[in-house]
Amino acid sequence: MSSEQPSKPPPAGASPAPAQHSLQRVPASGLRYPSSKKTIYDRNLNRSRTAELSRASFAYLFGEMITYAQRRVTGIQDLEKRLNVQGHPVGLRLLDLLLYREPARAAQRPTRILPLLQFITTTLWRHLFSRPADALERSKDNEDEYMISDNDPLVNQYISVPKEMNQLNCAAFVAGIVEGVCDGTAFPARVTAHSVGTEMWPGKTVFLIKFQPEVIEREAFLQRG
């Protein structure tokens, strides 16, 4: 004879006891946080102003960017356009960072074309390549075109371009950065990279900056004022 007592039915009107479900342990996230609870966003922006990225790391990352941009492209122009698009948001963010690091009296967005181009060829170029650009010229034929020359762009030093793509210039990524800086300062422009190699500088690149008509109109108005 069994010693177990029969279970009593619940009283009338009472809700049944909740069913017991087995609990599964949720795996912890794979993200690891420092013991100080601080992330890269808590770092002082001026602390790393003199820090430099190793060229090996840059060459690897930039090579992967080109490989990613090369997928499903229709030609060289399409590939250069994708590199330009990748560089544009970098220029927008670098503009804010570099202006933040400027002294309080000098931290002003350029309001004229020449100060903007001087900012690009000196402050921006030094930040990216640890040296200024090699030349800045204005077109003799078109007043809305300016040219920045770099005799040996860093972004092309570690890229091996096949013969069938010898017209490709990976400095289109830098052109996108310059275009982002121009757009961020309300000087909308189209920036393209062109190979103009010489015997002394076979990798020389000229960045052609073509400003929109409203920029030239505003510049003329400020000159008259």
XYZ file of C-alpha atoms in Angstrom, residues 62-175:
114
model
C 43.740 50.390 -46.259
C 44.347 47.282 -48.369
C 41.274 45.674 -46.820
C 39.250 48.821 -47.547
C 40.224 48.655 -51.207
C 39.362 44.943 -51.351
C 35.939 45.707 -49.865
C 35.339 48.612 -52.258
C 36.415 46.499 -55.235
C 33.497 44.103 -54.858
C 30.791 44.433 -57.498
C 32.293 47.487 -59.210
C 31.788 48.136 -62.897
C 35.116 49.818 -63.597
C 37.926 52.024 -62.354
C 35.731 55.115 -62.053
C 33.224 53.193 -59.943
C 36.000 51.952 -57.646
C 37.432 55.457 -57.210
C 33.948 56.752 -56.470
C 33.531 54.168 -53.712
C 36.885 55.137 -52.187
C 35.798 58.775 -52.332
C 32.557 57.934 -50.539
C 34.508 56.076 -47.841
C 36.732 59.094 -47.225
C 33.959 61.723 -47.072
C 32.703 60.981 -43.507
C 36.323 60.816 -42.321
C 36.803 64.397 -43.510
C 33.685 65.577 -41.690
C 34.885 64.104 -38.394
C 38.485 65.233 -38.818
C 37.280 68.798 -39.311
C 35.588 68.823 -35.904
C 38.562 67.128 -34.247
C 41.195 69.467 -35.694
C 39.175 72.596 -34.893
C 38.687 71.319 -31.347
C 42.452 70.941 -30.950
C 43.173 74.444 -32.237
C 43.848 77.217 -29.689
C 40.699 78.976 -28.544
C 41.488 82.141 -30.499
C 42.182 80.235 -33.717
C 39.422 77.611 -33.498
C 37.192 79.114 -36.168
C 35.826 77.532 -39.288
C 37.262 79.146 -42.436
C 34.919 81.604 -44.119
C 36.975 82.249 -47.267
C 38.385 79.929 -49.893
C 42.079 80.670 -49.365
C 42.067 80.138 -45.563
C 40.151 76.891 -46.124
C 42.716 75.602 -48.611
C 45.581 76.639 -46.329
C 43.915 74.727 -43.495
C 43.686 71.650 -45.727
C 47.249 71.780 -47.071
C 48.843 72.421 -43.664
C 46.773 71.357 -40.635
C 44.899 68.482 -42.286
C 47.882 67.213 -44.282
C 50.177 67.315 -41.246
C 47.655 65.364 -39.217
C 47.303 62.691 -41.898
C 50.826 62.471 -43.312
C 53.086 64.350 -40.849
C 53.995 66.925 -43.501
C 52.269 69.668 -45.503
C 51.126 69.268 -49.082
C 53.732 69.979 -51.739
C 51.867 72.686 -53.669
C 48.645 74.677 -53.883
C 47.659 76.301 -57.166
C 44.680 78.012 -58.723
C 43.534 77.172 -62.221
C 44.299 79.845 -64.814
C 41.328 78.885 -66.939
C 38.574 78.298 -64.365
C 38.193 80.472 -61.293
C 36.294 77.758 -59.440
C 39.115 75.178 -59.627
C 42.094 74.759 -57.307
C 44.787 72.074 -57.243
C 46.659 70.487 -54.341
C 49.772 68.512 -55.284
C 51.275 65.595 -53.375
C 54.490 64.238 -54.884
C 54.298 60.859 -53.135
C 50.908 60.073 -51.536
C 51.201 57.703 -48.605
C 48.033 55.833 -49.575
C 49.629 54.710 -52.869
C 52.948 53.499 -51.463
C 51.686 50.088 -50.347
C 49.220 49.358 -53.136
C 50.171 47.183 -56.093
C 47.996 48.144 -59.059
C 47.703 45.554 -61.878
C 48.539 46.612 -65.433
C 44.938 46.425 -66.598
C 44.031 48.994 -63.904
C 47.004 51.326 -64.312
C 44.688 54.349 -64.395
C 43.475 53.644 -60.862
C 44.529 56.166 -58.206
C 43.726 55.011 -54.670
C 44.288 58.574 -53.456
C 40.604 58.997 -54.319
C 40.133 58.115 -50.635
C 42.103 61.252 -49.664
C 40.061 63.234 -52.189
